[in-house]
Coordinates of C-alpha atoms in Angstrom, one line a residue:
X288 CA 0.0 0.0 0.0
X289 CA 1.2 3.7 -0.6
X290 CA 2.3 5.7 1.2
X291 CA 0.8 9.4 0.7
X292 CA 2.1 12.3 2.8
X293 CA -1.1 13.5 4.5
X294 CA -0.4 17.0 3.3
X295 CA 0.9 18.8 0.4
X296 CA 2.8 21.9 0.4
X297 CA 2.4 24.4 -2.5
X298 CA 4.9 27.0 -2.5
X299 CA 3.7 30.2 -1.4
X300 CA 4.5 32.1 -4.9
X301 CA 2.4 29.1 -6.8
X302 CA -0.3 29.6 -3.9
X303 CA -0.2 33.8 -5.1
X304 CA -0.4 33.2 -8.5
X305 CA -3.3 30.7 -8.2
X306 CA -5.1 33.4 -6.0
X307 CA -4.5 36.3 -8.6
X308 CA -5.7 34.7 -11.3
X309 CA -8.6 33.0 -9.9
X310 CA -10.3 36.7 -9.5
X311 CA -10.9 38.6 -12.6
X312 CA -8.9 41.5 -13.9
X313 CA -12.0 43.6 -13.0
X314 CA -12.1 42.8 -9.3
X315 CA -8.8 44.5 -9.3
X316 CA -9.7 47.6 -9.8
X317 CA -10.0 49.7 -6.9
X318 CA -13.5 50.9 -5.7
X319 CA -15.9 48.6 -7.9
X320 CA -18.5 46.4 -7.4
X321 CA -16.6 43.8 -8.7
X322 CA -13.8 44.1 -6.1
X323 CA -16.3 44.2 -3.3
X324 CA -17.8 40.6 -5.3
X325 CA -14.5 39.4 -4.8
X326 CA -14.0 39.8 -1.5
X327 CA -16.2 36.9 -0.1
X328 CA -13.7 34.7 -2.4
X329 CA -10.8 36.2 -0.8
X330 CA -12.2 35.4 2.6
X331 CA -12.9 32.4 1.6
X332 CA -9.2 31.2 0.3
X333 CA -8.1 33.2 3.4
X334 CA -9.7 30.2 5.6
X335 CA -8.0 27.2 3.8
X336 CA -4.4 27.4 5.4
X337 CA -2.5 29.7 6.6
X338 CA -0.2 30.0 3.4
X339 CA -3.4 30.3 1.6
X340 CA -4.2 33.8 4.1
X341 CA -0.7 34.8 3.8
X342 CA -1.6 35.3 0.4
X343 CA -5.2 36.5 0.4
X344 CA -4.8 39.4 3.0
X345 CA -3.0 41.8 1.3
X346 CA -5.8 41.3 -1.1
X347 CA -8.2 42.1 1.0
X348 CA -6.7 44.8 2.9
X349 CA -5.0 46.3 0.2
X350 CA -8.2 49.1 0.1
X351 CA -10.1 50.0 3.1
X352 CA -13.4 51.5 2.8
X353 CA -15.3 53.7 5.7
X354 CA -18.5 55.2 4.8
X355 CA -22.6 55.0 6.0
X356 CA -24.7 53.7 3.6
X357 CA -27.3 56.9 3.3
X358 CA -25.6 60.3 4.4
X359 CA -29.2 61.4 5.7
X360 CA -29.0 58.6 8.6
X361 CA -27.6 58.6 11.6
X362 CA -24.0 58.1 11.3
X363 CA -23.8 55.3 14.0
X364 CA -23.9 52.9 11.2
X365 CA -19.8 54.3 10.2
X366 CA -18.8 54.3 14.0
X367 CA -19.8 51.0 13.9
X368 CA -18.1 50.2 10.9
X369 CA -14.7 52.2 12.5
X370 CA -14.8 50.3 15.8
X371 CA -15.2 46.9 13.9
X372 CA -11.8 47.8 12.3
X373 CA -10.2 49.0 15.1
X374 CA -10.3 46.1 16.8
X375 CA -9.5 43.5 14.4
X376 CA -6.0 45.6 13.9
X377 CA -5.8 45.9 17.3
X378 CA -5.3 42.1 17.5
X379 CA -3.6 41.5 14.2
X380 CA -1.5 44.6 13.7
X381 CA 0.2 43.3 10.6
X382 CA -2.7 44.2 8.7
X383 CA -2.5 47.3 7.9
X384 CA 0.4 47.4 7.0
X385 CA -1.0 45.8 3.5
X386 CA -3.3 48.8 3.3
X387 CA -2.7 51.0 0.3
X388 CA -5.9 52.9 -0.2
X389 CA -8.1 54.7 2.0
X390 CA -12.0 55.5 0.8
X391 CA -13.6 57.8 2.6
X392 CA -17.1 59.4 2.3
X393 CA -17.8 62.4 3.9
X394 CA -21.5 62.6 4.9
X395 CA -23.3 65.0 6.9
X396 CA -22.1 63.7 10.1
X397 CA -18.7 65.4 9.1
X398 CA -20.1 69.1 9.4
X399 CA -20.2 70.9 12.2
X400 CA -23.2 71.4 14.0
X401 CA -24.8 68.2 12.2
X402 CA -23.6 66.2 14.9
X403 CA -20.3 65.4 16.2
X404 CA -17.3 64.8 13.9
X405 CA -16.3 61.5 13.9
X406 CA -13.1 62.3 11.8
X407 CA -11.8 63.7 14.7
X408 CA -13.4 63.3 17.5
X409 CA -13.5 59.3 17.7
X410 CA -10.6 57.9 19.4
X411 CA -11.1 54.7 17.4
X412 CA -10.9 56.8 13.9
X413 CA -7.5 58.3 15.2
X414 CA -6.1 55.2 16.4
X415 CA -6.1 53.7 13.1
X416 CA -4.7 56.8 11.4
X417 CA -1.6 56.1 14.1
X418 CA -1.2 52.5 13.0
X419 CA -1.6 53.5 9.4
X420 CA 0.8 56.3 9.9
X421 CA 3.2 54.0 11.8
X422 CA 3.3 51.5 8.7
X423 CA 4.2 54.2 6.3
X424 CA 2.6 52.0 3.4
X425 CA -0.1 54.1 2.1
X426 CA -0.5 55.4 -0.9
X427 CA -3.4 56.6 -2.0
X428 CA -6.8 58.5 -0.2
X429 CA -10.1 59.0 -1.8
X430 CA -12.6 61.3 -0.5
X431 CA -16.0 61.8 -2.0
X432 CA -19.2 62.9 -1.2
X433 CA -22.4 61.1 -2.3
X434 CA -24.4 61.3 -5.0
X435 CA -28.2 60.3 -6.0
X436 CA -28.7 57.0 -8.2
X437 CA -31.7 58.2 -9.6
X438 CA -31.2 61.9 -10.6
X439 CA -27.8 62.0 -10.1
X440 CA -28.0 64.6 -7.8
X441 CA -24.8 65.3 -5.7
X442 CA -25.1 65.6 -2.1
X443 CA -22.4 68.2 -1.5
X444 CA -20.8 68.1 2.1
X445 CA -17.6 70.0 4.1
X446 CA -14.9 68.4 5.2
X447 CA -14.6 70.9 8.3
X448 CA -12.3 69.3 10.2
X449 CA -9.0 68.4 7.5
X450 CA -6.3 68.8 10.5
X451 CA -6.0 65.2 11.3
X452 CA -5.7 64.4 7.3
X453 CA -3.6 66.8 6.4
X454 CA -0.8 66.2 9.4
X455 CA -1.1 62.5 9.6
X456 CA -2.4 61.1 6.5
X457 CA -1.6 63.1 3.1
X458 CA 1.9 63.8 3.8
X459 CA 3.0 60.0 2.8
X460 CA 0.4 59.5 0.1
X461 CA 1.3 59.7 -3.4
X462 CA -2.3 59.8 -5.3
X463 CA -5.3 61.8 -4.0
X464 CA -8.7 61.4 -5.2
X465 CA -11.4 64.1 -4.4
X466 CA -14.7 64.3 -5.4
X467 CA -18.2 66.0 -5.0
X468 CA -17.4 67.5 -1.3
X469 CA -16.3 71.3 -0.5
X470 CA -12.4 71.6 1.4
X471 CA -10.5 74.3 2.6
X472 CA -8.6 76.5 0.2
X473 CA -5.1 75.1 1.1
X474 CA -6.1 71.4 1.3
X475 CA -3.6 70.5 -2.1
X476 CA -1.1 72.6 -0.7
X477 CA 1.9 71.9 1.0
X478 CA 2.5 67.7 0.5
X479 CA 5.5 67.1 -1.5
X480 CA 5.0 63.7 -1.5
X481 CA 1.7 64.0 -4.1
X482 CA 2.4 62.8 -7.7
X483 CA -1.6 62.1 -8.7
X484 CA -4.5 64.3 -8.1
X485 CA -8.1 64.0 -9.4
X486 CA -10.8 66.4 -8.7
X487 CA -14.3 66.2 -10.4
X488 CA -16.3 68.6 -8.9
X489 CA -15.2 70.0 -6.0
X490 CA -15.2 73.5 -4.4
X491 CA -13.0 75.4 -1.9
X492 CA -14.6 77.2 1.0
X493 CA -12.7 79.6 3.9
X494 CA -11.0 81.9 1.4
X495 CA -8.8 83.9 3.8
X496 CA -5.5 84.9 2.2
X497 CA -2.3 83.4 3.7
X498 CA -1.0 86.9 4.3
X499 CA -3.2 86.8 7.3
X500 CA -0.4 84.2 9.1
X501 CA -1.3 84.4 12.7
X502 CA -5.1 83.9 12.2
X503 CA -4.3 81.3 9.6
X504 CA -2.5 79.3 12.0
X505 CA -4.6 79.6 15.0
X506 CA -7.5 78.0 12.3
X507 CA -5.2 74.9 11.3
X508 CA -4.6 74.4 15.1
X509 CA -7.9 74.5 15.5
X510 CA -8.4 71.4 12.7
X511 CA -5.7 69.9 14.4
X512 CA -6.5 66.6 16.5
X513 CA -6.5 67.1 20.6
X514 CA -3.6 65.8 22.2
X515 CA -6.0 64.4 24.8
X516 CA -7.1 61.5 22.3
X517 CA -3.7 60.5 22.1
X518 CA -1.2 58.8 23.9
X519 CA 2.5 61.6 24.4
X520 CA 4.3 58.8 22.6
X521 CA 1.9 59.5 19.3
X522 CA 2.6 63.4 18.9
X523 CA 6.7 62.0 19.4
X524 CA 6.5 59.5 17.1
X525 CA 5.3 62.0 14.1
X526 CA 7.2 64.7 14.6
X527 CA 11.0 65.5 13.8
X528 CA 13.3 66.6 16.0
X529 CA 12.7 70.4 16.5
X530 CA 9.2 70.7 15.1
X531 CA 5.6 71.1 16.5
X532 CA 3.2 68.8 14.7
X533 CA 0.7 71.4 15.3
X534 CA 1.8 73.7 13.2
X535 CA 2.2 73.8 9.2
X536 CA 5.1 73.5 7.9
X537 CA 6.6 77.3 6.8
X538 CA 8.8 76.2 4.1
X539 CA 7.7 72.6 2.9
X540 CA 8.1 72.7 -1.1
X541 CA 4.7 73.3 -3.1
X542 CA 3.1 70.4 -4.2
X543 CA 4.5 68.9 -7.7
X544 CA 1.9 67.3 -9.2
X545 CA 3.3 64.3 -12.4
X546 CA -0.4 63.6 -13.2
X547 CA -3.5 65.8 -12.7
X548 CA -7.3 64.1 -13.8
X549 CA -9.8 67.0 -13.5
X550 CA -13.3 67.2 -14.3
X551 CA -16.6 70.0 -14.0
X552 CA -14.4 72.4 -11.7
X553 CA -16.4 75.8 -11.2
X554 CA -14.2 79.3 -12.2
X555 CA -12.8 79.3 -8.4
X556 CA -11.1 76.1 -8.2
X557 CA -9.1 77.1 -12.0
X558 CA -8.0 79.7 -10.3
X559 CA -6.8 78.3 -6.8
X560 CA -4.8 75.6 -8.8
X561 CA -3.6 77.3 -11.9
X562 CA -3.5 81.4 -11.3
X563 CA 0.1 82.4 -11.1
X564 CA -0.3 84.8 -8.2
X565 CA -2.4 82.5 -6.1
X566 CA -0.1 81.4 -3.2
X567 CA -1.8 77.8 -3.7
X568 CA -1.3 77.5 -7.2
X569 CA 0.0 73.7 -7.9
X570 CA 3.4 73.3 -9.2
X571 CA 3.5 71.9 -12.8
X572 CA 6.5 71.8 -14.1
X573 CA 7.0 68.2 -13.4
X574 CA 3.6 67.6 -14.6
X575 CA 3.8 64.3 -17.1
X576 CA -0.3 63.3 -18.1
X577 CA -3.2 65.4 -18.2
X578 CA -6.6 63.8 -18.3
X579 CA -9.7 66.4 -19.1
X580 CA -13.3 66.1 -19.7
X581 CA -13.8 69.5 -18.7
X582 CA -15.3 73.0 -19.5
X583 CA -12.9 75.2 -22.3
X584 CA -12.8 77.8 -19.4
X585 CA -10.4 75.5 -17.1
X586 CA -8.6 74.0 -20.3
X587 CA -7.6 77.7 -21.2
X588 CA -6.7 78.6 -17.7
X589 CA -4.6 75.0 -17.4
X590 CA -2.8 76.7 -21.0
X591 CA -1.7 80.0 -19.6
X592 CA -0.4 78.4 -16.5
X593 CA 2.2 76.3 -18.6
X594 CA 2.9 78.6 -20.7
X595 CA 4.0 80.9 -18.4
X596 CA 7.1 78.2 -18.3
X597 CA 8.4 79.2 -21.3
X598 CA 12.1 78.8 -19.7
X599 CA 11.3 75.0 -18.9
X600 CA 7.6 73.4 -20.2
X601 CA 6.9 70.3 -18.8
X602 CA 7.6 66.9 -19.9
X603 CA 4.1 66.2 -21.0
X604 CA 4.1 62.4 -21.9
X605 CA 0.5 61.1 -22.0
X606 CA -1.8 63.5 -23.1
X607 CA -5.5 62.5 -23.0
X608 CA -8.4 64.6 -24.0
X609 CA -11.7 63.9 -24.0
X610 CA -14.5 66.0 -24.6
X611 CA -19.0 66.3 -24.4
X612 CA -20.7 68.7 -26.3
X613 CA -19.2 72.4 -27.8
X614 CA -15.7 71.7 -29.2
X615 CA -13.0 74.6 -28.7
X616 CA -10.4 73.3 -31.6
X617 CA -8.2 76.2 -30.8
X618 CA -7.3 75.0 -27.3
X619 CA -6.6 71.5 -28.6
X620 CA -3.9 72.9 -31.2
X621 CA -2.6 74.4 -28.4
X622 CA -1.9 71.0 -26.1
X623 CA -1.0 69.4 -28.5
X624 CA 1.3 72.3 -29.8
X625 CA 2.7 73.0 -26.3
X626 CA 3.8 69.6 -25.1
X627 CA 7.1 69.1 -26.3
X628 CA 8.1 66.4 -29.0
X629 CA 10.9 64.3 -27.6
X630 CA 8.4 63.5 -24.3
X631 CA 4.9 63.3 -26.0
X632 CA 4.4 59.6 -26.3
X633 CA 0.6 58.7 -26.1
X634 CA -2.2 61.1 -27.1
X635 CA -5.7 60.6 -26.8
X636 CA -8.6 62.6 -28.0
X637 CA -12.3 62.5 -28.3
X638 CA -14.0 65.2 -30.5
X639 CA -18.0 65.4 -30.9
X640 CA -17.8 67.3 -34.0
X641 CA -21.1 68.4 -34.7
X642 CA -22.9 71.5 -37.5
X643 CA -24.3 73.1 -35.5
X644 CA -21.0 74.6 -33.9
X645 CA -18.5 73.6 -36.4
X646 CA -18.7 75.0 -39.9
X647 CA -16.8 71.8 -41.2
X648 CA -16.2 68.9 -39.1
X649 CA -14.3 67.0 -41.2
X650 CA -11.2 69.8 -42.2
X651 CA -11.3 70.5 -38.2
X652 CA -10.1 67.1 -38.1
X653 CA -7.8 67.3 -40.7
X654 CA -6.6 70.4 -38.9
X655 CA -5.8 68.1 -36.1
X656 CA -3.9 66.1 -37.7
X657 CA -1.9 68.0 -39.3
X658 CA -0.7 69.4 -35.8
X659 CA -0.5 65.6 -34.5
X660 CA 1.7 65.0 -37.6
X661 CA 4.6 67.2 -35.9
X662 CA 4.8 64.6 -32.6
X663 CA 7.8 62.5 -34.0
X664 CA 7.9 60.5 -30.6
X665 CA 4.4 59.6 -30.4
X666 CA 4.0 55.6 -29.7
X667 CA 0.3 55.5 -29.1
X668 CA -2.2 57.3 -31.1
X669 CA -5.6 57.3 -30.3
X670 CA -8.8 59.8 -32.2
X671 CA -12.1 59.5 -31.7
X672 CA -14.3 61.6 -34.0
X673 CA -18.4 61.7 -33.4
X674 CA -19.4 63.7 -37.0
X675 CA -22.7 64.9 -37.1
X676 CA -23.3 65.9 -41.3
X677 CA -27.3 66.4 -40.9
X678 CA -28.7 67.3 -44.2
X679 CA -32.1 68.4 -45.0
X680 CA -32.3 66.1 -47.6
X681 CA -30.7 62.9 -46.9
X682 CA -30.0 61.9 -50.4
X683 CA -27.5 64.6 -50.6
X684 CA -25.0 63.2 -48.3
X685 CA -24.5 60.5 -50.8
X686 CA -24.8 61.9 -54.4
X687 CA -24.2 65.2 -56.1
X688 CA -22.0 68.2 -55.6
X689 CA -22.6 66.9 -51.6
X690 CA -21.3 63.7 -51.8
X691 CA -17.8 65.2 -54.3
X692 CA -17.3 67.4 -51.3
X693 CA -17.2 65.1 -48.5
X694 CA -15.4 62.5 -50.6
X695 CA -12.7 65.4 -51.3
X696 CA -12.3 66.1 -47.5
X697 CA -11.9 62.2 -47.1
X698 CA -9.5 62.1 -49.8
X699 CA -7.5 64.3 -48.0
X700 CA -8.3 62.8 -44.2
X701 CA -6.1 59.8 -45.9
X702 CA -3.2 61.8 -46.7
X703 CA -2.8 63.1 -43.3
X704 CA -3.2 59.7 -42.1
X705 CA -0.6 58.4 -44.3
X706 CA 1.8 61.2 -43.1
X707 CA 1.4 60.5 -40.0
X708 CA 2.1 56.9 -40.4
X709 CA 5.1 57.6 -41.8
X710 CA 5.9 60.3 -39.3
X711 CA 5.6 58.1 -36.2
X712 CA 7.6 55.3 -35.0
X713 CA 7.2 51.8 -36.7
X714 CA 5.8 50.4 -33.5
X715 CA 3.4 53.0 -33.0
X716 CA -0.4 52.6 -32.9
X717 CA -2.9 54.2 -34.8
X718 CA -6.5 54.1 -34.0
X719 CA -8.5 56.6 -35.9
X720 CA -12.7 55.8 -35.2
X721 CA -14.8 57.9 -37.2
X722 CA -18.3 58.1 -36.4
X723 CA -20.2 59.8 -39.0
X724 CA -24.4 60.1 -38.2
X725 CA -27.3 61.1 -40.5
X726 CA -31.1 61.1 -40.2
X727 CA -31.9 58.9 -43.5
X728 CA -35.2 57.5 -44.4
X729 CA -35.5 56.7 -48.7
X730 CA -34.8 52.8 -49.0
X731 CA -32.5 54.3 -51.8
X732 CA -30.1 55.4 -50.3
X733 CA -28.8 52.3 -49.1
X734 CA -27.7 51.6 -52.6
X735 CA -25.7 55.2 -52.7
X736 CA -24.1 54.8 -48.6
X737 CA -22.6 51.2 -50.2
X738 CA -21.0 53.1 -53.1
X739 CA -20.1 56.3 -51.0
X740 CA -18.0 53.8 -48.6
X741 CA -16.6 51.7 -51.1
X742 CA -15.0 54.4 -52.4
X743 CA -13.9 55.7 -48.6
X744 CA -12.6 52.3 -48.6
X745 CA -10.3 52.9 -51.8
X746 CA -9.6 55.9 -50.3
X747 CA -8.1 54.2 -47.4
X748 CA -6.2 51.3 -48.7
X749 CA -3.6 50.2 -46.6
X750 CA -5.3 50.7 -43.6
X751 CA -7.7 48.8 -42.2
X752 CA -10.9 49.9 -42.2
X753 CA -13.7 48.5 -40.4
X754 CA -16.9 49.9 -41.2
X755 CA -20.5 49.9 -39.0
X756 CA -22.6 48.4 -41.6
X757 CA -23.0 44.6 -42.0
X758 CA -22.3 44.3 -45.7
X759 CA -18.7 43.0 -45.1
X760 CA -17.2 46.1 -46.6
X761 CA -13.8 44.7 -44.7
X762 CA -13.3 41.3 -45.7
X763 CA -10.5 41.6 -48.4
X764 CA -7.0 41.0 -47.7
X765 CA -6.4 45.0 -46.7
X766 CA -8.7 44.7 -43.6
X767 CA -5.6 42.1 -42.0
X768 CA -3.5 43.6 -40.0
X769 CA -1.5 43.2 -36.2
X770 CA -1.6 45.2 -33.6
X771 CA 0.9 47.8 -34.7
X772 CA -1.2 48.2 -37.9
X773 CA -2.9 51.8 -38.2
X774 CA -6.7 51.4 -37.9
X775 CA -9.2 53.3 -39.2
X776 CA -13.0 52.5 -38.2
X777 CA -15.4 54.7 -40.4
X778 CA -18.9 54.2 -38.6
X779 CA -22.0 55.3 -40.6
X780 CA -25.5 55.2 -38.4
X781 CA -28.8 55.9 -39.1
X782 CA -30.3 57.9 -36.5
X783 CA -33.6 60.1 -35.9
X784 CA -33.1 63.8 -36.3
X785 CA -34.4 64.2 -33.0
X786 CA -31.7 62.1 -30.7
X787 CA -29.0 63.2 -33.1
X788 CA -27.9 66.4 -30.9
X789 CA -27.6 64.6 -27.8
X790 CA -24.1 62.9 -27.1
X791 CA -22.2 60.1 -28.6
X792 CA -23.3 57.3 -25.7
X793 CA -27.4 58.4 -26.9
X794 CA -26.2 57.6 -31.1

């Protein structure tokens, strides 16, 4: 009879890998349903062996969430949550120290006068900002407000008391996440250590100017956590040797922001972050990617503010800009004219080019282009184009002086294309989607929308070209490519006249 060892010991690096890929790429993501889904499987591998939860806890730890469920209830349901916490790290310490990401939603039991501060008034609260502090291994803190399901209504709240964040948390953290609450003025300022900020609509409140130091400083001690809720050795701990905790630093450097995601900011916050003589103003001459959705108002103030480096622009790299509604070309030319051609390596832009704003929509792309065309260094390429060509007649669009016209501009949409695929490096990639939707209702025209793209599809030879319509436009040999071929997707859709103004996710 064999002999069978009783049990079988995986390595520990097998045991990770099997974990990891057992749980989608989705779950991964931080702050999705799908994480939270995984969770219950990570508890559950946790509970097999001990070199199983070896591997699963910093998993499951690696984001911690603290929020009530409605911001209209009492907040008792968060304290709850807070005190749970507390003293599961209490017993198992190690814990947090897999803790990355902090999430946390400030409700109406944050302001003042709403009922007591639990962010820092709860002993429980600033306990875990001391472990987490003492670990030294977070990076990242989301705060956000809430916001209504149904009419997606934003419940707007003030984060009144940011004294314990600001000494104790965003010092160490490299990416801050803010969103739909109102905070102080000089919240981004000051934190050296900050490489990624997102904002989508915020707002600052308590606009004193810093010349006013003495009041400013009694306010921040103010903010500032009561030594009574912590233990003498806490307040030792975090400070250096000569400096009070409870007061701000008088000559930390500004804040140099690498990457900077902003969306729906009101006039005030442009201002605050990008006016040159506003003492908070972010520093941006390291800055690396920009990601906007937002209005041409904060676009155009973002502009001046790096061109007033003229000595030294920064090293845009990743350039990403995507935009709803009313498209303001000139500022576009201008990103893409400003960021400097030996760092520029992925651009990305969304246009909804549509009639009733734009004159031409097709030779504003071409424009486009032909600025793009001057990025020698560029390795990713990426244009989304929604063109709205409503004709009164739809016929037209197809056949006649109409159709010469739109098959000229085409004609010369290709040759751009083709310089720029010379112009860029051989492993770059070229995605070029153009969206092109008309209100058509003759059964005729179908045969005149077959010719019209066959001939954009002689027009575009050597690329491949993947058209919306199901009459296999794309199945010759020139539709083959890899994935370092350029693509070009020309998408033709029927639509009524009277959805056609909305935006592309209503086409």
């Amino acid at each position: 009879m064999a002999v069978f060892p009783s049990r079988v010991q995986l390595p520990v690096e097998l045991v990770d890998i099997i974990i990891k890929l057992s749980i989608p790429t989705a779950c991964r993501s931080r702050n999705t349903p799908e994480r939270r889904e995984s969770l219950a499987f990570l508890q559950a591998c946790s509970l097999v062996c001990r070199s199983w939860a070896a591997c699963s806890q910093p998993l499951i730890f690696s984001e911690i969430t603290l929020y009530a469920k409605d911001a209209l209830v009492s907040h008792s349901q968060n304290l709850e949550r807070i005190h749970d916490l507390h003293a599961l790290v209490r017993v198992n310490p190690h814990l947090l120290h897999h803790v990355r990401h902090l999430n946390l939603q400030i409700t109406k039991s944050c302001e003042k006068g709403l009922g007591e501060s639990w962010m820092s008034k709860d002993p429980y609260f600033l306990d875990i900002l001391k472990l987490l502090h003492s670990k030294k291994r977070l990076l990242g803190l989301r705060l956000h407000g809430t916001r209504s399901r149904v009419q997606w209504k934003i419940h707007m709240h003030r984060l009144t008391d940011p004294g314990t964040l600001k000494q104790f948390i965003l010092p160490m953290i490299t990416r801050l996440e803010i969103l739909w609450i109102e905070v102080p003025q000089d919240f981004l300022h000051n934190h050296p250590n900050l490489k990624q900020l997102l904002l989508c609509e915020i707002s600052f409140f308590d606009l004193e100017p810093p010349s006013a130091g003495s009041s400013r400083s009694r306010q921040v001690v103010s903010n500032a956590p009561s030594r009574a809720l912590f233990p003498a050795s806490f307040f030792s701990e975090v400070n250096r040797p000569g400096q009070n905790s409870r007061t701000p630093q008088a000559h930390n450097p500004a804040t140099q922001i690498h990457s900077l995601t902003y969306h729906s900011l009101p006039e005030q916050v442009y201002r605050t972050l990008f006016k040159e003589d506003n003492p908070y103003k972010l520093d941006l001459r390291s800055l690396r990617c920009i990601k906007t959705d937002s209005s041409a108002l904060a676009n155009r103030e973002l502009l001046s503010s790096l061109l007033d480096e003229k000595e030294q622009p920064p090293p845009i790299e990743e350039l990403i800009l995507l935009k709803r509604g009313e498209v303001y070309m000139d500022v576009w030319t201008q990103f893409i004219s400003l960021a400097p051609a030996p760092h520029l390596r992925h651009l990305e832009m969304d246009l909804f080019l549509d009639r009733s704003t734009l004159r031409d929509p097709l030779q504003e792309v071409i424009g486009v282009l032909k600025t793009i065309s001057d990025k020698h260094s560029l390795q990713e390429l990426k244009i989304t184009a929604y063109v709205d060509i409503i004709e009164s007649r739809s016929a037209n669009i197809f056949s006649g002086r109409r159709s010469r016209l739109y098959r000229l501009q085409w004609t010369q949409l290709r040759e751009q294309l083709l310089r720029l695929k010379f112009r860029l490096a051989l492993s770059a990639y070229l995605d070029v989607h153009l969206d092109m939707a008309y209100v058509a209702t003759e059964n005729e025209i179908k045969m005149r929308e077959k010719e019209f793209l066959k001939g954009i599809k002689h027009d575009f030879r050597g690329f491949v070209v993947s058209p919306f319509l199901s009459g296999g436009l794309a199945d010759d040999a020139s539709s083959e490519g890899n994935l370092n071929t350029p693509i070009v997707e020309v998408t033709h859709r029927m639509v009524n006249g009277d959805h056609i103004r909305g935006s592309p996710a209503q086409w």
